[in-house]
Amino acid sequence: MDTEKKSSTTDPLLPSGELTNPVVISTRIRRLSRQSDRTLTEVDETKSVLRKASIIIIETGVGFWKSYGGMVMALCASVFFSISIHLVKSMERYGLKAFGGALLFNTGILIPSIFGIIFNEYGPGWKRRERVFQGLWPINNTSQQWTTIFVLGLQGICQGVAVICRTCALQFLSMGDMTVIVFSSPVVTTVIAHFVLNEKCGLIFILIAIFTLIGVVLITKPPMLTGEEKFDANTLTGSGIAAGALLSLSLAFVVTRKIKEKHLLAMTFSLGLIGILMSLPLFLLFEDWDSIIPNEFNSLMLTLGFLVCFCAMSSIMLALKIENAGLVALVRSCDVIFAFLLQYIFLDVRPDLLR
């Protein structure tokens, strides 16, 4: 009796008289088993629904990224590059010159790249990440490896020349005028990409090329439109330098497409390093250190702001990994809008009718 009382107290599901009844016990076990099966079925169905929903979300995100990711990143690059060019123009009041601006620009690319490489190679979860210099280091003297290294170097040289030409052109042209000429690159990029990368060159691009060339001609202010006797020397010099930046930038776009499978940090590192190796000797020969050493709070903030150059370069590299070089160059033409907007807001430079 004591045992039955203890059992009935500890097991409220079974009355005391049914504890020893095998039929009742088996019935309850079957009932609990069915409930358990239903619960497990509901859990499995819930998991299946969640799994399908996550797959749909991932596929939607991947599809969006493949379709529009390149254009989004190219647009981001336009914003960041416009800010960096505005910084160069703004720091002229503190004595910054062309080669100093190029040196700061490339330094702003190299320093974040070094920190990114260190984190990628030695940070948490480094074993799951792709190696930055995979296929580039160590040197194994294969033709494919040397070809990739050569193309990386060519990319850095083209980008370095473009940066130096842009900063030099700013000494003769306004920010908006220089940007109009440099980012007429869709014309040259599309032509080069058509022959080198076999990318399509349709009617729309041809029409854009015609209007772009008309815009570049208007920027040079031909005497027939301005009523002057001859071309303005500064405008003509700045336009020629900006045209050099245009050609270099177009080549850089096409070359980047050739090595789009390489790690992003490997490309930004080589761009920053080669850019510094090109701009530092020119800076030491023609300019002095005082022009890039901050002496006021504002100039210090502007110098630190050059770190936005890394964001700009990363955005354009990601865009070229996804999209065709011609389309990326076309979206990058939005730099013109941002440049005129920034110079109007911060520098109070108002574009005339020709611009």
mmCIF file of C-alpha atoms in Angstrom:
data_model
loop_
_atom_site.group_PDB
_atom_site.id
_atom_site.type_symbol
_atom_site.label_atom_id
_atom_site.label_comp_id
_atom_site.label_asym_id
_atom_site.label_seq_id
_atom_site.Cartn_x
_atom_site.Cartn_y
_atom_site.Cartn_z
ATOM 1 C CA MET A 1 0.000 0.000 0.000
ATOM 2 C CA ASP A 2 2.807 2.386 0.855
ATOM 3 C CA THR A 3 4.424 1.679 -2.512
ATOM 4 C CA GLU A 4 1.164 2.395 -4.395
ATOM 5 C CA LYS A 5 0.693 5.651 -2.497
ATOM 6 C CA LYS A 6 4.217 6.776 -3.320
ATOM 7 C CA SER A 7 3.713 5.909 -6.994
ATOM 8 C CA SER A 8 0.413 7.746 -7.220
ATOM 9 C CA THR A 9 2.016 10.804 -5.680
ATOM 10 C CA THR A 10 4.986 10.803 -7.986
ATOM 11 C CA ASP A 11 3.079 9.997 -11.223
ATOM 12 C CA PRO A 12 -0.074 12.166 -11.497
ATOM 13 C CA LEU A 13 -0.795 10.898 -15.031
ATOM 14 C CA LEU A 14 -1.759 7.427 -13.836
ATOM 15 C CA PRO A 15 -4.376 6.800 -11.123
ATOM 16 C CA SER A 16 -3.281 4.363 -8.417
ATOM 17 C CA GLY A 17 -5.614 1.602 -9.577
ATOM 18 C CA GLU A 18 -4.243 1.615 -13.108
ATOM 19 C CA LEU A 19 -0.566 1.350 -12.231
ATOM 20 C CA THR A 20 -0.584 -2.378 -12.518
ATOM 21 C CA ASN A 21 -2.965 -2.592 -15.492
ATOM 22 C CA PRO A 22 -0.896 -3.486 -18.598
ATOM 23 C CA VAL A 23 -3.649 -2.476 -21.036
ATOM 24 C CA VAL A 24 -3.915 1.050 -19.610
ATOM 25 C CA ILE A 25 -0.164 1.449 -19.525
ATOM 26 C CA SER A 26 0.294 0.324 -23.141
ATOM 27 C CA THR A 27 -2.589 2.587 -24.273
ATOM 28 C CA ARG A 28 -0.997 5.589 -22.630
ATOM 29 C CA ILE A 29 2.398 4.727 -24.068
ATOM 30 C CA ARG A 30 0.917 4.523 -27.580
ATOM 31 C CA ARG A 31 -0.852 7.855 -27.058
ATOM 32 C CA LEU A 32 2.339 9.530 -25.874
ATOM 33 C CA SER A 33 4.202 7.982 -28.798
ATOM 34 C CA ARG A 34 1.675 9.395 -31.289
ATOM 35 C CA GLN A 35 1.915 12.834 -29.674
ATOM 36 C CA SER A 36 5.683 12.635 -29.853
ATOM 37 C CA ASP A 37 5.522 11.639 -33.531
ATOM 38 C CA ARG A 38 3.200 14.562 -34.304
ATOM 39 C CA THR A 39 5.517 16.949 -32.463
ATOM 40 C CA LEU A 40 8.542 15.655 -34.350
ATOM 41 C CA THR A 41 6.656 15.946 -37.644
ATOM 42 C CA GLU A 42 5.720 19.556 -36.863
ATOM 43 C CA VAL A 43 9.333 20.327 -35.951
ATOM 44 C CA ASP A 44 10.554 18.767 -39.213
ATOM 45 C CA GLU A 45 7.979 20.720 -41.212
ATOM 46 C CA THR A 46 9.004 23.952 -39.482
ATOM 47 C CA LYS A 47 12.656 23.234 -40.212
ATOM 48 C CA SER A 48 11.832 22.523 -43.832
ATOM 49 C CA VAL A 49 9.899 25.786 -44.199
ATOM 50 C CA LEU A 50 12.711 27.763 -42.581
ATOM 51 C CA ARG A 51 15.261 26.042 -44.781
ATOM 52 C CA LYS A 52 13.286 26.848 -47.946
ATOM 53 C CA ALA A 53 12.797 30.455 -46.807
ATOM 54 C CA SER A 54 16.523 30.877 -46.119
ATOM 55 C CA ILE A 55 17.378 29.386 -49.521
ATOM 56 C CA ILE A 56 14.960 31.806 -51.222
ATOM 57 C CA ILE A 57 16.450 34.756 -49.321
ATOM 58 C CA ILE A 58 20.011 33.699 -50.156
ATOM 59 C CA GLU A 59 19.183 33.075 -53.814
ATOM 60 C CA THR A 60 17.420 36.446 -54.005
ATOM 61 C CA GLY A 61 20.413 38.182 -52.443
ATOM 62 C CA VAL A 62 22.880 36.374 -54.674
ATOM 63 C CA GLY A 63 20.759 37.092 -57.745
ATOM 64 C CA PHE A 64 20.510 40.773 -56.836
ATOM 65 C CA TRP A 65 24.250 40.962 -56.195
ATOM 66 C CA LYS A 66 25.074 39.288 -59.511
ATOM 67 C CA SER A 67 22.657 41.540 -61.399
ATOM 68 C CA TYR A 68 23.231 44.888 -59.722
ATOM 69 C CA GLY A 69 26.187 44.462 -57.331
ATOM 70 C CA GLY A 70 28.694 45.767 -59.861
ATOM 71 C CA MET A 71 26.683 48.916 -60.529
ATOM 72 C CA VAL A 72 26.082 49.516 -56.802
ATOM 73 C CA MET A 73 29.803 49.204 -56.004
ATOM 74 C CA ALA A 74 30.705 51.424 -58.985
ATOM 75 C CA LEU A 75 28.305 54.058 -57.685
ATOM 76 C CA CYS A 76 29.866 53.803 -54.205
ATOM 77 C CA ALA A 77 33.281 54.206 -55.827
ATOM 78 C CA SER A 78 32.043 57.377 -57.530
ATOM 79 C CA VAL A 79 31.023 58.845 -54.181
ATOM 80 C CA PHE A 80 34.312 57.916 -52.469
ATOM 81 C CA PHE A 81 36.514 59.078 -55.362
ATOM 82 C CA SER A 82 34.664 62.388 -55.529
ATOM 83 C CA ILE A 83 35.296 62.901 -51.813
ATOM 84 C CA SER A 84 38.997 62.082 -52.201
ATOM 85 C CA ILE A 85 39.375 64.518 -55.125
ATOM 86 C CA HIS A 86 37.538 67.161 -53.113
ATOM 87 C CA LEU A 87 40.028 66.598 -50.280
ATOM 88 C CA VAL A 88 42.961 67.211 -52.628
ATOM 89 C CA LYS A 89 41.386 70.445 -53.859
ATOM 90 C CA SER A 90 40.503 71.571 -50.325
ATOM 91 C CA MET A 91 44.032 70.985 -49.008
ATOM 92 C CA GLU A 92 45.557 73.329 -51.581
ATOM 93 C CA ARG A 93 44.943 76.134 -49.100
ATOM 94 C CA TYR A 94 47.304 74.342 -46.689
ATOM 95 C CA GLY A 95 50.077 74.077 -49.272
ATOM 96 C CA LEU A 96 49.318 70.626 -50.706
ATOM 97 C CA LYS A 97 50.558 70.188 -54.265
ATOM 98 C CA ALA A 98 50.130 67.608 -56.998
ATOM 99 C CA PHE A 99 52.656 64.936 -56.053
ATOM 100 C CA GLY A 100 51.926 65.305 -52.336
ATOM 101 C CA GLY A 101 48.255 64.703 -53.070
ATOM 102 C CA ALA A 102 49.112 61.578 -55.063
ATOM 103 C CA LEU A 103 51.369 60.355 -52.244
ATOM 104 C CA LEU A 104 48.633 60.814 -49.638
ATOM 105 C CA PHE A 105 46.082 59.158 -51.923
ATOM 106 C CA ASN A 106 48.224 56.032 -52.371
ATOM 107 C CA THR A 107 49.135 55.965 -48.673
ATOM 108 C CA GLY A 108 45.438 56.001 -47.881
ATOM 109 C CA ILE A 109 45.109 52.847 -50.004
ATOM 110 C CA LEU A 110 48.207 51.015 -48.716
ATOM 111 C CA ILE A 111 47.812 51.399 -44.932
ATOM 112 C CA PRO A 112 44.287 49.891 -44.644
ATOM 113 C CA SER A 113 45.354 47.139 -47.077
ATOM 114 C CA ILE A 114 48.225 46.127 -44.759
ATOM 115 C CA PHE A 115 45.896 45.938 -41.747
ATOM 116 C CA GLY A 116 43.371 43.977 -43.814
ATOM 117 C CA ILE A 117 46.040 41.475 -44.905
ATOM 118 C CA ILE A 118 47.225 40.974 -41.316
ATOM 119 C CA PHE A 119 43.673 40.325 -40.142
ATOM 120 C CA ASN A 120 42.940 37.996 -43.072
ATOM 121 C CA GLU A 121 46.101 35.950 -42.522
ATOM 122 C CA TYR A 122 46.276 35.887 -38.702
ATOM 123 C CA GLY A 123 42.922 37.089 -37.340
ATOM 124 C CA PRO A 124 40.102 34.958 -35.881
ATOM 125 C CA GLY A 125 38.918 32.284 -38.311
ATOM 126 C CA TRP A 126 41.913 32.760 -40.628
ATOM 127 C CA LYS A 127 41.916 29.067 -41.604
ATOM 128 C CA ARG A 128 38.513 29.418 -43.291
ATOM 129 C CA ARG A 129 39.524 32.406 -45.429
ATOM 130 C CA GLU A 130 41.234 32.515 -48.796
ATOM 131 C CA ARG A 131 44.924 33.424 -48.699
ATOM 132 C CA VAL A 132 45.590 36.949 -49.968
ATOM 133 C CA PHE A 133 48.680 36.060 -52.006
ATOM 134 C CA GLN A 134 47.545 32.611 -53.079
ATOM 135 C CA GLY A 135 49.119 31.823 -56.438
ATOM 136 C CA LEU A 136 51.495 34.790 -56.085
ATOM 137 C CA TRP A 137 53.718 33.715 -53.197
ATOM 138 C CA PRO A 138 55.922 31.743 -52.831
ATOM 139 C CA ILE A 139 57.488 32.135 -56.269
ATOM 140 C CA ASN A 140 57.487 28.830 -58.167
ATOM 141 C CA ASN A 141 58.664 30.195 -61.542
ATOM 142 C CA THR A 142 55.597 29.161 -63.539
ATOM 143 C CA SER A 143 54.584 31.196 -66.570
ATOM 144 C CA GLN A 144 51.056 31.695 -65.218
ATOM 145 C CA GLN A 145 52.360 33.100 -61.932
ATOM 146 C CA TRP A 146 54.720 35.532 -63.641
ATOM 147 C CA THR A 147 51.934 36.608 -65.990
ATOM 148 C CA THR A 148 49.679 37.384 -63.026
ATOM 149 C CA ILE A 149 52.453 39.305 -61.261
ATOM 150 C CA PHE A 150 53.131 41.274 -64.456
ATOM 151 C CA VAL A 151 49.436 42.149 -64.873
ATOM 152 C CA LEU A 152 49.234 43.229 -61.209
ATOM 153 C CA GLY A 153 52.234 45.459 -61.741
ATOM 154 C CA LEU A 154 50.747 46.892 -64.936
ATOM 155 C CA GLN A 155 47.505 47.576 -63.096
ATOM 156 C CA GLY A 156 49.395 49.434 -60.359
ATOM 157 C CA ILE A 157 51.368 51.495 -62.888
ATOM 158 C CA CYS A 158 48.237 52.498 -64.818
ATOM 159 C CA GLN A 159 46.405 53.445 -61.637
ATOM 160 C CA GLY A 160 49.457 55.280 -60.277
ATOM 161 C CA VAL A 161 49.813 57.337 -63.467
ATOM 162 C CA ALA A 162 46.088 58.119 -63.367
ATOM 163 C CA VAL A 163 46.298 59.365 -59.756
ATOM 164 C CA ILE A 164 49.355 61.555 -60.471
ATOM 165 C CA CYS A 165 47.764 63.011 -63.617
ATOM 166 C CA ARG A 166 44.524 63.754 -61.764
ATOM 167 C CA THR A 167 46.251 65.612 -58.944
ATOM 168 C CA CYS A 168 48.400 67.531 -61.459
ATOM 169 C CA ALA A 169 45.345 68.462 -63.530
ATOM 170 C CA LEU A 170 43.737 69.963 -60.418
ATOM 171 C CA GLN A 171 46.484 72.608 -60.427
ATOM 172 C CA PHE A 172 45.082 73.955 -63.713
ATOM 173 C CA LEU A 173 41.409 72.964 -63.741
ATOM 174 C CA SER A 174 38.528 73.052 -61.329
ATOM 175 C CA MET A 175 37.451 69.812 -59.688
ATOM 176 C CA GLY A 176 34.383 69.517 -61.923
ATOM 177 C CA ASP A 177 36.220 70.189 -65.202
ATOM 178 C CA MET A 178 38.952 67.672 -64.407
ATOM 179 C CA THR A 179 36.361 65.052 -63.457
ATOM 180 C CA VAL A 180 34.403 65.566 -66.688
ATOM 181 C CA ILE A 181 37.491 64.788 -68.775
ATOM 182 C CA VAL A 182 38.890 61.939 -66.651
ATOM 183 C CA PHE A 183 35.597 60.127 -66.302
ATOM 184 C CA SER A 184 34.870 60.251 -69.973
ATOM 185 C CA SER A 185 36.648 56.912 -69.705
ATOM 186 C CA PRO A 186 33.607 54.854 -70.844
ATOM 187 C CA VAL A 187 34.550 55.787 -74.406
ATOM 188 C CA VAL A 188 38.136 54.526 -74.237
ATOM 189 C CA THR A 189 37.378 51.688 -71.817
ATOM 190 C CA THR A 190 34.600 50.266 -73.971
ATOM 191 C CA VAL A 191 36.759 50.347 -77.105
ATOM 192 C CA ILE A 192 39.748 48.696 -75.374
ATOM 193 C CA ALA A 193 37.550 46.116 -73.616
ATOM 194 C CA HIS A 194 35.874 45.266 -76.924
ATOM 195 C CA PHE A 195 39.178 44.300 -78.536
ATOM 196 C CA VAL A 196 41.024 42.908 -75.476
ATOM 197 C CA LEU A 197 38.224 41.244 -73.462
ATOM 198 C CA ASN A 198 35.682 40.673 -76.274
ATOM 199 C CA GLU A 199 33.054 42.674 -74.398
ATOM 200 C CA LYS A 200 30.069 43.929 -76.393
ATOM 201 C CA CYS A 201 30.036 47.458 -77.795
ATOM 202 C CA GLY A 202 26.458 48.369 -78.741
ATOM 203 C CA LEU A 203 24.677 51.358 -80.206
ATOM 204 C CA ILE A 204 24.015 52.915 -76.782
ATOM 205 C CA PHE A 205 27.720 53.035 -75.980
ATOM 206 C CA ILE A 206 28.456 54.614 -79.367
ATOM 207 C CA LEU A 207 25.888 57.376 -78.701
ATOM 208 C CA ILE A 208 27.296 57.913 -75.212
ATOM 209 C CA ALA A 209 30.804 58.144 -76.710
ATOM 210 C CA ILE A 210 29.702 60.875 -79.123
ATOM 211 C CA PHE A 211 28.038 62.998 -76.419
ATOM 212 C CA THR A 212 31.005 62.458 -74.089
ATOM 213 C CA LEU A 213 33.496 63.692 -76.654
ATOM 214 C CA ILE A 214 31.311 66.766 -77.279
ATOM 215 C CA GLY A 215 31.377 67.446 -73.523
ATOM 216 C CA VAL A 216 35.166 67.156 -73.376
ATOM 217 C CA VAL A 217 35.520 69.611 -76.266
ATOM 218 C CA LEU A 218 33.244 72.098 -74.478
ATOM 219 C CA ILE A 219 35.344 71.849 -71.300
ATOM 220 C CA THR A 220 38.431 73.061 -73.223
ATOM 221 C CA LYS A 221 36.482 76.257 -74.082
ATOM 222 C CA PRO A 222 37.254 76.539 -77.794
ATOM 223 C CA PRO A 223 37.634 80.159 -78.962
ATOM 224 C CA MET A 224 34.746 79.814 -81.429
ATOM 225 C CA LEU A 225 32.381 79.394 -78.451
ATOM 226 C CA THR A 226 33.950 81.800 -75.950
ATOM 227 C CA GLY A 227 34.799 84.644 -78.331
ATOM 228 C CA GLU A 228 38.472 84.602 -77.267
ATOM 229 C CA GLU A 229 41.321 84.826 -79.743
ATOM 230 C CA LYS A 230 43.007 81.605 -78.585
ATOM 231 C CA PHE A 231 42.727 78.751 -76.114
ATOM 232 C CA ASP A 232 43.350 79.485 -72.456
ATOM 233 C CA ALA A 233 46.814 78.083 -71.646
ATOM 234 C CA ASN A 234 45.921 76.738 -68.199
ATOM 235 C CA THR A 235 42.740 75.118 -69.444
ATOM 236 C CA LEU A 236 44.529 73.506 -72.368
ATOM 237 C CA THR A 237 47.405 72.239 -70.158
ATOM 238 C CA GLY A 238 45.039 70.867 -67.538
ATOM 239 C CA SER A 239 42.890 69.217 -70.199
ATOM 240 C CA GLY A 240 45.946 67.491 -71.699
ATOM 241 C CA ILE A 241 47.036 66.143 -68.303
ATOM 242 C CA ALA A 242 43.489 65.024 -67.527
ATOM 243 C CA ALA A 243 43.390 63.225 -70.890
ATOM 244 C CA GLY A 244 46.497 61.287 -69.777
ATOM 245 C CA ALA A 245 44.619 60.306 -66.612
ATOM 246 C CA LEU A 246 41.670 59.280 -68.783
ATOM 247 C CA LEU A 247 43.799 56.909 -70.866
ATOM 248 C CA SER A 248 45.586 55.436 -67.826
ATOM 249 C CA LEU A 249 42.336 54.904 -65.952
ATOM 250 C CA SER A 250 40.747 53.153 -68.928
ATOM 251 C CA LEU A 251 43.723 50.793 -69.191
ATOM 252 C CA ALA A 252 43.530 50.145 -65.442
ATOM 253 C CA PHE A 253 39.863 49.142 -65.756
ATOM 254 C CA VAL A 254 40.593 46.656 -68.532
ATOM 255 C CA VAL A 255 43.670 45.205 -66.796
ATOM 256 C CA THR A 256 41.708 44.721 -63.557
ATOM 257 C CA ARG A 257 39.139 42.643 -65.420
ATOM 258 C CA LYS A 258 41.951 40.330 -66.550
ATOM 259 C CA ILE A 259 42.853 39.466 -62.921
ATOM 260 C CA LYS A 260 39.401 39.722 -61.367
ATOM 261 C CA GLU A 261 39.761 36.309 -59.662
ATOM 262 C CA LYS A 262 42.630 37.525 -57.460
ATOM 263 C CA HIS A 263 42.050 38.550 -53.847
ATOM 264 C CA LEU A 264 40.795 42.107 -53.335
ATOM 265 C CA LEU A 265 43.475 42.924 -50.740
ATOM 266 C CA ALA A 266 46.240 41.698 -53.064
ATOM 267 C CA MET A 267 45.072 44.179 -55.693
ATOM 268 C CA THR A 268 44.663 47.148 -53.325
ATOM 269 C CA PHE A 269 48.055 46.374 -51.724
ATOM 270 C CA SER A 270 49.837 46.352 -55.090
ATOM 271 C CA LEU A 271 48.011 49.509 -56.195
ATOM 272 C CA GLY A 272 48.975 51.408 -53.047
ATOM 273 C CA LEU A 273 52.581 50.158 -53.011
ATOM 274 C CA ILE A 274 53.291 50.854 -56.695
ATOM 275 C CA GLY A 275 51.536 54.219 -56.438
ATOM 276 C CA ILE A 276 53.780 55.236 -53.530
ATOM 277 C CA LEU A 277 56.906 54.028 -55.366
ATOM 278 C CA MET A 278 55.907 56.245 -58.305
ATOM 279 C CA SER A 279 54.748 59.364 -56.461
ATOM 280 C CA LEU A 280 57.355 59.459 -53.637
ATOM 281 C CA PRO A 281 60.423 60.205 -55.871
ATOM 282 C CA LEU A 282 58.476 62.928 -57.698
ATOM 283 C CA PHE A 283 57.383 64.407 -54.388
ATOM 284 C CA LEU A 284 60.950 64.409 -53.002
ATOM 285 C CA LEU A 285 62.308 66.024 -56.191
ATOM 286 C CA PHE A 286 59.772 68.810 -56.701
ATOM 287 C CA GLU A 287 58.021 69.424 -53.361
ATOM 288 C CA ASP A 288 58.847 69.681 -49.664
ATOM 289 C CA TRP A 289 57.651 67.742 -46.620
ATOM 290 C CA ASP A 290 55.917 70.764 -45.105
ATOM 291 C CA SER A 291 53.237 70.544 -47.791
ATOM 292 C CA ILE A 292 51.885 67.217 -46.454
ATOM 293 C CA ILE A 293 52.568 67.606 -42.701
ATOM 294 C CA PRO A 294 49.369 68.803 -40.974
ATOM 295 C CA ASN A 295 49.809 72.034 -39.017
ATOM 296 C CA GLU A 296 46.182 72.725 -38.143
ATOM 297 C CA PHE A 297 43.222 70.676 -36.958
ATOM 298 C CA ASN A 298 41.389 71.031 -40.270
ATOM 299 C CA SER A 299 44.344 69.857 -42.332
ATOM 300 C CA LEU A 300 44.823 66.912 -39.944
ATOM 301 C CA MET A 301 41.194 65.889 -40.440
ATOM 302 C CA LEU A 302 41.565 66.194 -44.205
ATOM 303 C CA THR A 303 44.718 64.058 -44.135
ATOM 304 C CA LEU A 304 42.971 61.364 -42.119
ATOM 305 C CA GLY A 305 40.096 61.630 -44.562
ATOM 306 C CA PHE A 306 42.368 60.255 -47.271
ATOM 307 C CA LEU A 307 41.660 56.830 -45.782
ATOM 308 C CA VAL A 308 38.445 57.071 -47.798
ATOM 309 C CA CYS A 309 40.709 56.336 -50.781
ATOM 310 C CA PHE A 310 40.861 52.700 -49.638
ATOM 311 C CA CYS A 311 37.069 52.507 -49.670
ATOM 312 C CA ALA A 312 37.045 54.033 -53.155
ATOM 313 C CA MET A 313 39.620 51.613 -54.539
ATOM 314 C CA SER A 314 37.991 48.584 -52.871
ATOM 315 C CA SER A 315 34.614 49.539 -54.321
ATOM 316 C CA ILE A 316 35.934 49.844 -57.859
ATOM 317 C CA MET A 317 37.844 46.551 -57.585
ATOM 318 C CA LEU A 318 34.689 44.746 -56.402
ATOM 319 C CA ALA A 319 32.683 46.349 -59.196
ATOM 320 C CA LEU A 320 35.172 45.160 -61.823
ATOM 321 C CA LYS A 321 35.102 41.651 -60.369
ATOM 322 C CA ILE A 322 31.352 41.483 -61.063
ATOM 323 C CA GLU A 323 30.591 43.697 -64.063
ATOM 324 C CA ASN A 324 32.047 44.425 -67.474
ATOM 325 C CA ALA A 325 34.693 47.137 -67.642
ATOM 326 C CA GLY A 326 32.631 49.288 -70.019
ATOM 327 C CA LEU A 327 29.552 49.304 -67.792
ATOM 328 C CA VAL A 328 31.598 50.068 -64.663
ATOM 329 C CA ALA A 329 33.277 52.969 -66.445
ATOM 330 C CA LEU A 330 29.853 54.208 -67.533
ATOM 331 C CA VAL A 331 28.488 54.214 -63.968
ATOM 332 C CA ARG A 332 31.690 55.886 -62.786
ATOM 333 C CA SER A 333 30.691 58.851 -64.928
ATOM 334 C CA CYS A 334 28.464 59.786 -61.981
ATOM 335 C CA ASP A 335 31.687 61.237 -60.510
ATOM 336 C CA VAL A 336 30.960 64.284 -62.645
ATOM 337 C CA ILE A 337 27.665 64.954 -60.842
ATOM 338 C CA PHE A 338 29.171 64.458 -57.385
ATOM 339 C CA ALA A 339 32.221 66.591 -58.260
ATOM 340 C CA PHE A 340 30.151 69.579 -59.419
ATOM 341 C CA LEU A 341 27.892 69.168 -56.374
ATOM 342 C CA LEU A 342 30.778 69.051 -53.870
ATOM 343 C CA GLN A 343 32.632 71.994 -55.405
ATOM 344 C CA TYR A 344 29.426 74.031 -55.406
ATOM 345 C CA ILE A 345 28.604 73.234 -51.761
ATOM 346 C CA PHE A 346 32.077 73.439 -50.185
ATOM 347 C CA LEU A 347 34.200 75.509 -52.594
ATOM 348 C CA ASP A 348 31.481 77.835 -53.937
ATOM 349 C CA VAL A 349 32.488 77.128 -57.547
ATOM 350 C CA ARG A 350 29.480 77.501 -59.803
ATOM 351 C CA PRO A 351 29.485 75.840 -63.226
ATOM 352 C CA ASP A 352 28.816 78.041 -66.241
ATOM 353 C CA LEU A 353 26.591 77.183 -69.201
ATOM 354 C CA LEU A 354 29.260 75.241 -71.135
ATOM 355 C CA ARG A 355 30.017 73.025 -68.139
#
